[in-house]
């Protein structure tokens, strides 16, 4: 027969089980508002019964039970749902970050009309039109200078606004990097604690909740995936790179890139390889800084540089009321003082590069004339050189259009003398400088004898920037040295013109080298730049530039807002589903406590009965 004291043991186990269930329910209630907490449940099972009939009981069917036993305390969690939430979180924070910053970007372009760049540029063109009507009028010349100054100020102000946002984003990137490193280190530390706890046979629910919470926080910053094929090695990946492996974590840092406005690129601290992130707030910040803001700044710089260059091209060939000629209306700062554009990029005292912005051919071309030549031009592009073919039946205009429609970072047009002009644009690769022609080559004769830019055809006659005195590859073509980075920041009116308004050129010199009275032809030509095709990057005219810039900013802002709202809705549904599974319901927990309390009371009553039975056996039998 069963041991007489077995009932006491059964009652004790029941008390312990119900006590643990009550404590766990209380633990759930106390952590109901803790972010990342998953409700826990006590898993109980029947204790192993007595199964030796030859020792414990008569030979008859059935086993004598020995009460209940606590199997484990587990957390209620849907692992597949958690992985989906981690993946979607990075998308939500990515679009939220873009939405927040595009509100600021749009504010820069939505400035009051009377002080906007476009409004001031319109007034600038109008002042030249007025000067063309009254070329002898000093008031008209003063209007040109005043409106030109207002225009350069508004360009500079827009640059400072965009650069300010870029600097703000750069600061956020540095702060986010510190957070990424901190979360990664914390996850690795918790991993070590979990492994040690599991090695002792425990089920560290709160530690695993803490790890999942940290992974969720990390997924807000960067796009991550988790993997645990080995039970003892929890791993976190980002874009194919391991950032946490068990109790080890990797960190990231910034490395300065000089030609990127002083903003750094992100690298892995151990390998020094560039780290890329496609999601999360860090991925959004990097994209905003290095693509959106950098692109907006490059676009503004391109407009400012080409605007100044086109006005100067006419003005330096024109003559002022004081018969002074050869003056640029706007001034920019050359990148190097060397007249050949030679530059020492390594700082070893030897010139090793040539920084040239513009080539101007020696021959006058006819736009609608067929070139009668065949060949392939090779021009520098964002990812290596770009080949632009031309054929005998092509007109000059068609060849120019083919250059401009290619992916090359060199643009072409015919100037006022119908000479072919090649200009460098901004560089997509931040490791390459803006407004620097890096490679020009022609297998045929279009750029050599026909346009008068290169001295010889083929590879041996190519212009390449990666050596000093690269301009020796040019024929007698004129060239201009590249400007200092970000000309939109410092472009200004020539001090010689501001000091003497009669130096503003309205006419072209006559055969004797003087200004004709009443001649406003130069002013007309400058005013006409407003509506001519000038190829500002991929835009054909200044109006195209302004329309494209404002539209592009508005559309990207709208996209960010719509995607943020969409992702927010998706995440809300996922979080609600998770809360329904893992969240703590106070009413449910209180109901469970009442149930467990009744069970505890019943177990206590059972022990009291057993005690009474034993008292009868021990103290009252035989009396």
XYZ file of C-alpha atoms in Angstrom:
623
model
C 0.000 0.000 0.000
C 1.057 3.622 -0.433
C 3.047 5.403 2.235
C 0.777 6.930 4.900
C 2.687 10.218 4.659
C 2.304 10.467 0.841
C -0.752 12.694 1.222
C 1.301 15.328 3.054
C 3.788 15.328 0.156
C 0.973 15.660 -2.388
C -0.451 18.611 -0.511
C 2.971 20.254 -0.214
C 3.551 20.001 -3.955
C 0.134 21.512 -4.610
C 0.859 24.398 -2.263
C 4.182 25.062 -3.997
C 2.638 24.896 -7.462
C -0.206 27.265 -6.620
C 2.126 29.582 -4.733
C 4.435 29.771 -7.772
C 1.461 30.439 -10.072
C 0.251 33.243 -7.799
C 3.770 34.749 -7.688
C 4.088 34.552 -11.489
C 0.696 36.225 -11.969
C 1.800 38.956 -9.556
C 5.062 39.304 -11.515
C 3.029 39.762 -14.697
C 0.833 42.442 -13.099
C 3.826 44.355 -11.719
C 5.457 44.383 -15.197
C 2.300 45.166 -17.160
C 3.636 48.601 -18.186
C 7.245 47.513 -18.803
C 8.146 47.879 -22.490
C 9.184 44.592 -24.043
C 7.854 42.412 -21.212
C 6.144 39.146 -22.182
C 3.627 37.600 -19.850
C 4.740 34.365 -18.216
C 2.908 31.164 -17.454
C 3.751 28.291 -15.088
C 3.726 24.953 -16.879
C 2.614 22.203 -14.446
C 2.350 18.474 -14.940
C 1.370 15.449 -12.897
C 4.195 14.199 -10.715
C 5.573 10.775 -11.651
C 3.235 8.146 -10.152
C 4.142 5.053 -8.155
C 4.628 2.352 -10.744
C 6.100 -0.706 -8.847
C 3.067 -2.878 -8.121
C 5.243 -5.537 -6.513
C 6.414 -3.044 -3.889
C 3.748 -0.427 -3.440
C 0.353 -2.011 -4.096
C -1.577 -5.078 -5.062
C -1.475 -6.224 -8.639
C -4.328 -4.313 -10.099
C -4.685 -1.845 -13.001
C -3.867 1.815 -12.382
C -1.123 3.844 -10.762
C -1.172 5.868 -7.600
C -0.613 9.555 -8.343
C 1.725 11.733 -6.304
C 0.294 15.167 -7.026
C 1.591 17.944 -9.292
C 4.996 19.258 -10.303
C 6.222 22.559 -11.776
C 7.713 21.771 -15.175
C 8.858 25.295 -16.156
C 8.024 28.974 -16.136
C 7.826 30.115 -19.767
C 6.998 33.368 -21.530
C 4.138 33.548 -24.020
C 5.656 34.721 -27.281
C 5.217 34.176 -31.044
C 8.755 33.961 -32.418
C 7.720 34.317 -36.088
C 5.664 37.406 -35.277
C 8.615 38.889 -33.357
C 10.934 38.401 -36.343
C 8.433 40.142 -38.600
C 8.120 43.045 -36.176
C 11.918 43.404 -36.032
C 12.073 43.489 -39.843
C 9.235 46.012 -40.172
C 10.472 48.290 -37.391
C 13.502 49.388 -39.411
C 11.201 50.364 -42.315
C 8.965 52.388 -40.012
C 11.802 54.378 -38.441
C 13.467 54.782 -41.865
C 10.453 56.577 -43.351
C 9.699 58.476 -40.134
C 13.208 59.940 -40.166
C 12.923 60.922 -43.841
C 9.498 62.443 -43.241
C 10.767 64.521 -40.310
C 13.714 65.941 -42.256
C 11.873 66.572 -45.513
C 9.575 68.885 -43.617
C 12.674 71.007 -42.940
C 13.974 70.698 -46.513
C 10.655 71.825 -47.966
C 10.683 74.857 -45.674
C 13.942 76.001 -47.287
C 12.382 75.944 -50.772
C 9.065 77.359 -49.566
C 10.651 80.660 -48.583
C 8.698 83.895 -49.248
C 8.525 84.587 -52.974
C 10.084 88.053 -52.765
C 13.332 86.700 -51.239
C 13.569 83.331 -53.014
C 16.451 82.498 -55.332
C 14.131 82.213 -58.315
C 12.470 85.569 -57.624
C 15.831 87.313 -57.236
C 17.140 85.687 -60.409
C 14.076 86.898 -62.330
C 14.738 90.415 -61.024
C 18.396 90.077 -62.053
C 17.464 89.196 -65.653
C 14.959 92.051 -65.706
C 17.648 94.516 -64.622
C 19.785 93.497 -67.616
C 16.821 93.979 -69.915
C 16.355 97.484 -68.501
C 20.076 98.175 -68.986
C 19.822 97.089 -72.623
C 17.174 99.785 -73.130
C 19.136 102.467 -71.288
C 22.843 101.521 -71.648
C 23.997 105.008 -70.689
C 21.941 105.113 -67.491
C 23.947 104.715 -64.252
C 20.764 103.937 -62.321
C 20.213 100.883 -64.522
C 23.779 99.751 -63.850
C 23.264 100.213 -60.116
C 20.090 98.117 -60.369
C 22.095 95.313 -62.006
C 24.652 95.372 -59.184
C 22.060 95.621 -56.390
C 19.906 92.827 -57.764
C 22.964 90.736 -58.471
C 24.014 91.159 -54.851
C 20.549 90.167 -53.664
C 20.718 87.092 -55.864
C 24.114 85.967 -54.571
C 22.916 86.547 -50.999
C 19.815 84.397 -51.542
C 21.905 81.632 -53.160
C 24.297 81.734 -50.205
C 21.369 81.720 -47.756
C 19.830 78.668 -49.419
C 23.202 76.929 -49.314
C 23.561 77.683 -45.598
C 20.069 76.354 -44.933
C 20.780 73.064 -46.729
C 24.248 72.780 -45.201
C 22.742 73.426 -41.763
C 20.337 70.530 -42.205
C 23.232 68.379 -43.415
C 25.268 69.257 -40.333
C 22.271 68.486 -38.129
C 21.893 65.090 -39.799
C 25.621 64.480 -39.396
C 25.291 65.124 -35.663
C 22.338 62.725 -35.489
C 24.403 60.101 -37.312
C 27.188 60.360 -34.754
C 24.708 60.086 -31.880
C 22.989 57.119 -33.531
C 26.329 55.363 -34.038
C 26.937 55.597 -30.300
C 23.492 54.097 -29.669
C 24.103 51.244 -32.123
C 27.390 50.389 -30.426
C 25.762 50.578 -26.980
C 22.831 48.335 -27.894
C 25.143 45.834 -29.595
C 27.348 45.625 -26.504
C 24.308 45.228 -24.244
C 22.888 42.421 -26.402
C 26.236 40.609 -26.292
C 26.402 40.981 -22.490
C 22.852 39.662 -22.031
C 23.683 36.769 -24.365
C 26.481 35.733 -22.010
C 24.147 35.843 -19.008
C 21.502 33.802 -20.819
C 24.002 31.108 -21.827
C 25.287 30.824 -18.265
C 21.739 30.633 -16.888
C 20.660 27.970 -19.361
C 23.791 25.959 -18.625
C 22.527 25.676 -15.026
C 19.150 24.394 -16.252
C 17.262 27.666 -15.749
C 14.825 29.345 -18.114
C 15.855 33.064 -17.958
C 12.621 34.606 -19.245
C 13.312 38.155 -18.074
C 16.794 38.095 -19.592
C 15.415 36.863 -22.916
C 12.765 39.599 -22.786
C 15.553 42.095 -22.172
C 17.497 40.756 -25.167
C 14.449 40.900 -27.442
C 13.766 44.440 -26.243
C 17.339 45.487 -27.071
C 17.141 43.819 -30.491
C 13.923 45.763 -31.111
C 15.629 49.005 -30.143
C 18.581 48.160 -32.390
C 16.188 47.435 -35.280
C 14.864 50.989 -34.937
C 18.368 52.255 -35.702
C 19.552 49.771 -38.362
C 18.030 46.940 -40.345
C 18.789 43.669 -38.530
C 17.932 39.986 -38.672
C 18.398 37.465 -35.863
C 19.579 33.873 -36.104
C 20.062 31.157 -33.515
C 20.846 27.907 -35.304
C 23.143 27.124 -32.372
C 21.163 27.256 -29.079
C 24.198 28.725 -27.330
C 24.998 31.385 -29.954
C 22.461 34.125 -30.598
C 23.506 36.172 -33.668
C 22.415 39.536 -35.071
C 23.130 40.404 -38.725
C 22.867 43.651 -40.653
C 23.235 43.795 -44.439
C 25.186 40.551 -44.531
C 27.511 41.552 -41.700
C 27.537 40.050 -38.199
C 27.190 42.749 -35.551
C 26.568 40.461 -32.545
C 27.765 36.869 -32.204
C 27.063 35.316 -28.842
C 28.791 37.387 -26.193
C 30.871 39.299 -28.791
C 29.818 42.520 -30.499
C 31.268 44.705 -33.258
C 31.268 48.488 -33.309
C 31.133 51.134 -36.034
C 32.752 54.554 -36.294
C 33.095 57.498 -38.679
C 35.960 58.309 -41.010
C 36.250 61.828 -42.442
C 35.867 62.279 -46.219
C 37.379 65.654 -47.140
C 35.355 66.236 -50.326
C 32.039 65.498 -48.596
C 31.495 68.778 -46.738
C 33.511 67.440 -43.822
C 30.992 64.655 -43.271
C 32.390 61.209 -42.593
C 31.584 57.773 -43.904
C 30.766 54.918 -41.550
C 33.218 52.036 -41.239
C 33.532 48.903 -39.119
C 35.976 49.570 -36.320
C 37.743 46.216 -36.676
C 38.111 45.875 -40.469
C 37.919 49.581 -41.494
C 35.598 48.482 -44.314
C 32.701 50.812 -45.129
C 29.508 49.863 -43.286
C 26.243 50.205 -45.207
C 22.756 50.276 -43.732
C 19.612 50.203 -45.853
C 17.027 50.610 -43.102
C 16.354 52.084 -39.699
C 16.908 55.671 -38.684
C 20.663 55.393 -39.333
C 20.078 54.165 -42.886
C 17.674 57.045 -43.456
C 20.080 59.599 -41.985
C 22.968 58.384 -44.145
C 20.775 58.499 -47.254
C 19.482 61.951 -46.383
C 22.961 63.349 -45.781
C 24.985 61.644 -48.512
C 22.333 61.489 -51.249
C 19.480 63.915 -50.652
C 21.232 66.867 -48.998
C 24.474 66.296 -50.897
C 22.441 66.108 -54.119
C 20.574 69.321 -53.293
C 23.851 71.094 -52.500
C 25.437 69.795 -55.709
C 22.422 70.917 -57.696
C 22.593 74.403 -56.152
C 26.363 74.556 -56.714
C 25.914 73.473 -60.333
C 23.340 76.179 -60.923
C 25.484 78.843 -59.240
C 28.673 77.823 -61.038
C 27.099 77.612 -64.485
C 25.114 80.798 -63.924
C 28.254 82.750 -62.999
C 30.273 81.162 -65.798
C 27.696 82.004 -68.498
C 27.265 85.597 -67.345
C 31.026 86.038 -67.086
C 31.550 84.570 -70.565
C 29.546 87.431 -72.053
C 30.615 90.153 -69.632
C 34.372 89.645 -70.000
C 34.017 90.011 -73.794
C 31.848 93.109 -73.402
C 32.853 96.640 -72.451
C 31.679 99.024 -69.775
C 30.735 102.674 -69.958
C 34.275 103.481 -68.793
C 35.656 101.446 -71.726
C 36.997 98.770 -69.372
C 36.723 95.228 -70.738
C 37.861 91.751 -69.702
C 36.126 91.856 -66.304
C 34.168 88.938 -64.879
C 30.857 90.076 -63.373
C 30.915 87.329 -60.731
C 33.976 85.963 -58.974
C 34.581 82.443 -57.730
C 37.650 81.133 -55.972
C 39.931 78.775 -57.932
C 40.725 75.469 -56.264
C 44.439 75.931 -56.984
C 46.590 78.961 -57.722
C 48.554 77.113 -60.389
C 47.467 78.404 -63.805
C 47.542 74.872 -65.268
C 45.370 73.566 -62.456
C 48.156 71.410 -61.034
C 47.411 70.047 -57.559
C 49.354 68.095 -54.940
C 46.746 65.627 -53.621
C 49.166 63.634 -51.451
C 50.908 66.583 -49.805
C 54.367 65.293 -50.709
C 55.390 68.501 -52.507
C 54.892 67.109 -56.021
C 51.975 67.965 -58.311
C 50.089 64.791 -59.229
C 46.644 65.923 -60.456
C 45.078 68.574 -62.679
C 41.896 70.326 -61.535
C 40.273 71.794 -64.667
C 36.619 72.811 -64.885
C 36.090 73.864 -68.519
C 37.531 73.343 -72.014
C 36.604 75.707 -74.863
C 37.445 74.623 -78.412
C 39.222 76.869 -80.893
C 36.946 76.278 -83.876
C 33.521 77.796 -84.576
C 30.938 75.075 -85.283
C 27.566 75.145 -86.993
C 24.878 73.583 -84.833
C 22.860 72.044 -87.713
C 25.860 70.936 -89.743
C 26.587 67.204 -90.118
C 29.952 66.385 -88.628
C 30.951 63.897 -91.351
C 33.066 61.998 -88.827
C 32.794 58.762 -86.921
C 34.300 57.777 -83.597
C 33.736 57.194 -79.909
C 34.282 59.782 -77.180
C 35.252 58.448 -73.753
C 34.274 60.692 -70.870
C 34.511 60.271 -67.092
C 31.361 58.949 -65.436
C 30.106 58.114 -61.930
C 31.280 54.501 -62.126
C 34.127 54.490 -64.608
C 34.344 55.996 -68.057
C 31.325 56.435 -70.348
C 31.505 55.969 -74.110
C 29.591 58.314 -76.415
C 29.620 57.348 -80.109
C 29.049 59.748 -83.008
C 28.432 59.132 -86.699
C 28.978 60.956 -89.975
C 25.298 61.820 -90.388
C 25.024 63.325 -86.892
C 24.685 67.076 -86.598
C 26.710 69.008 -84.037
C 23.521 69.514 -81.992
C 22.869 65.763 -81.984
C 26.395 64.964 -80.800
C 26.098 67.557 -78.013
C 22.705 66.156 -76.989
C 24.163 62.646 -76.911
C 26.927 63.811 -74.569
C 24.449 65.553 -72.279
C 21.997 62.649 -72.278
C 24.709 60.148 -71.380
C 25.666 59.296 -67.823
C 28.949 61.158 -68.192
C 29.955 63.758 -65.605
C 30.924 66.107 -68.451
C 28.408 68.381 -70.199
C 28.659 70.173 -73.548
C 27.218 73.203 -75.354
C 28.117 75.838 -77.942
C 29.096 79.222 -76.510
C 28.365 82.671 -77.948
C 31.203 82.211 -80.446
C 29.825 78.768 -81.464
C 32.857 77.082 -79.940
C 32.323 73.693 -78.305
C 32.523 73.878 -74.516
C 33.022 70.864 -72.255
C 32.276 71.429 -68.566
C 32.644 69.192 -65.548
C 29.558 68.578 -63.470
C 29.309 67.391 -59.873
C 30.499 63.894 -59.020
C 28.213 61.131 -57.824
C 31.125 59.427 -56.042
C 32.028 61.485 -52.977
C 35.650 60.387 -53.366
C 35.869 62.412 -56.603
C 35.861 66.233 -56.497
C 33.065 68.290 -58.047
C 33.589 70.424 -61.169
C 36.738 68.567 -62.234
C 37.055 67.031 -65.705
C 38.702 63.671 -65.077
C 38.920 62.085 -68.519
C 38.284 63.129 -72.133
C 39.282 60.962 -75.085
C 38.198 60.643 -78.722
C 38.994 57.761 -81.033
C 38.062 59.967 -84.010
C 38.494 63.612 -84.970
C 35.430 65.355 -83.478
C 37.200 66.694 -80.374
C 40.533 67.206 -82.157
C 40.682 68.864 -85.574
C 36.931 69.479 -85.804
C 36.223 71.143 -82.432
C 39.805 72.064 -81.543
C 39.877 70.742 -77.971
C 42.261 67.763 -77.914
C 45.667 67.760 -79.569
C 45.501 64.141 -80.761
C 43.073 61.238 -81.101
C 43.178 57.893 -79.349
C 44.421 56.847 -75.947
C 47.779 58.580 -76.391
C 46.025 61.907 -76.975
C 43.557 61.616 -74.089
C 43.212 64.190 -71.335
C 43.480 62.566 -67.894
C 43.362 64.440 -64.611
C 45.556 62.004 -62.655
C 48.807 63.738 -63.621
C 50.299 67.211 -63.537
C 50.155 69.448 -66.629
C 47.368 67.347 -68.113
C 46.376 70.443 -70.147
C 49.304 69.653 -72.452
C 46.908 67.165 -74.079
C 44.787 70.108 -75.267
C 45.284 71.876 -78.537
C 45.095 75.649 -78.201
C 41.784 75.317 -76.365
C 41.068 77.692 -73.531
C 40.554 76.146 -70.105
C 39.470 77.271 -66.652
C 40.669 76.017 -63.279
C 38.104 74.290 -61.037
C 36.478 76.317 -58.233
C 36.794 75.729 -54.511
C 34.203 73.329 -53.120
C 30.648 74.734 -52.832
C 30.732 77.908 -54.978
C 27.110 78.617 -53.970
C 28.447 79.536 -50.530
C 30.798 82.294 -51.630
C 29.847 83.472 -55.142
C 29.916 87.291 -55.239
C 30.050 90.277 -57.568
C 33.480 91.415 -58.695
C 34.760 94.080 -56.288
C 36.071 96.117 -59.244
C 32.509 96.369 -60.555
C 31.025 97.197 -57.168
C 33.653 99.925 -56.792
C 32.858 101.494 -60.179
C 29.350 100.934 -61.555
C 30.432 102.196 -64.969
C 32.393 98.936 -65.307
C 29.095 97.082 -65.795
C 29.317 96.130 -69.475
C 26.247 96.762 -71.635
C 27.810 96.706 -75.111
C 30.518 94.994 -77.117
C 33.645 96.889 -78.199
C 33.526 98.449 -81.649
C 36.343 98.117 -84.173
C 38.318 100.739 -82.287
C 37.872 98.940 -78.960
C 35.386 101.399 -77.450
C 31.751 101.208 -76.345
C 29.281 102.597 -78.850
C 26.790 105.098 -77.434
C 23.374 103.479 -77.047
C 24.668 99.941 -77.656
C 23.000 97.489 -75.270
C 23.756 94.277 -77.177
C 25.809 92.691 -74.390
C 23.061 93.361 -71.863
C 20.559 91.775 -74.253
C 22.752 88.703 -74.578
C 23.098 88.325 -70.803
C 19.339 88.746 -70.309
C 18.752 86.076 -72.979
C 20.640 83.488 -70.898
C 17.463 83.200 -68.840
C 15.637 81.299 -71.606
C 18.492 79.616 -73.446
C 19.471 75.967 -73.194
C 22.476 75.996 -70.883
C 22.544 72.381 -69.636
C 22.724 72.833 -65.880
C 23.551 69.229 -65.116
C 20.598 67.278 -66.496
C 18.379 70.389 -66.716
C 18.206 72.298 -69.974
C 17.611 75.822 -68.637
C 17.482 77.787 -65.406
C 13.694 77.540 -65.365
C 14.036 73.751 -65.708
C 16.401 73.777 -62.751
C 14.042 75.635 -60.427
C 10.979 73.669 -61.513
C 12.765 70.344 -61.129
C 14.331 71.232 -57.767
C 11.097 72.322 -56.099
C 9.065 69.488 -57.622
C 11.648 66.895 -56.652
C 11.747 68.065 -53.021
C 7.959 68.117 -52.821
C 7.556 64.635 -54.305
C 10.195 63.107 -52.042
C 8.571 64.735 -49.018
C 5.171 63.398 -50.080
C 6.617 59.922 -50.600
C 8.221 59.944 -47.156
C 4.984 61.060 -45.513
C 2.861 58.447 -47.302
C 5.305 55.624 -46.620
C 5.585 56.628 -42.965
C 1.804 56.564 -42.530
C 1.622 53.203 -44.307
C 4.397 51.634 -42.234
C 2.920 53.098 -39.059
C -0.401 51.390 -39.808
C 1.311 48.058 -40.520
C 3.328 48.270 -37.305
C 0.255 49.210 -35.272
C -1.500 46.043 -36.468
C 1.561 43.911 -35.693
C 1.995 45.451 -32.230
C -1.695 44.948 -31.439
C -1.360 41.304 -32.460
C 1.741 40.912 -30.286
C 0.008 42.555 -27.326
C -2.899 40.146 -27.699
C -0.444 37.257 -27.425
C 2.319 38.466 -25.128
C 0.791 41.455 -23.392
C -0.416 41.401 -19.792
C -4.200 41.576 -19.283
C -4.785 42.756 -15.711
C -8.303 41.288 -15.547
C -7.095 37.932 -16.775
C -4.235 37.868 -14.289
C -6.551 38.792 -11.385
C -8.956 36.017 -12.383
C -6.031 33.584 -12.437
C -4.898 34.753 -8.988
C -8.368 34.065 -7.600
C -8.336 30.621 -9.209
C -4.856 29.830 -7.888
C -5.840 31.164 -4.449
C -8.782 28.765 -4.318
C -6.445 25.968 -5.370
C -3.991 26.979 -2.654
C -6.780 26.986 -0.030
C -7.970 23.578 -1.173
C -4.417 22.202 -0.955
C -4.084 23.619 2.559
C -7.399 22.006 3.507
C -6.187 18.732 2.022
C -3.057 18.901 4.198
C -5.246 19.590 7.257
C -7.289 16.471 6.491
C -4.135 14.430 6.039
C -2.840 15.746 9.343
C -6.067 14.690 11.040
C -5.824 11.227 9.527
C -2.239 10.809 10.700
C -3.216 12.081 14.153
C -5.862 9.401 14.332
C -3.418 6.690 13.328
C -0.629 7.823 15.617
C -2.437 9.025 18.703
C -5.805 7.316 18.821
C -5.467 3.762 17.531
C -5.569 1.224 20.342
C -7.037 3.692 22.821
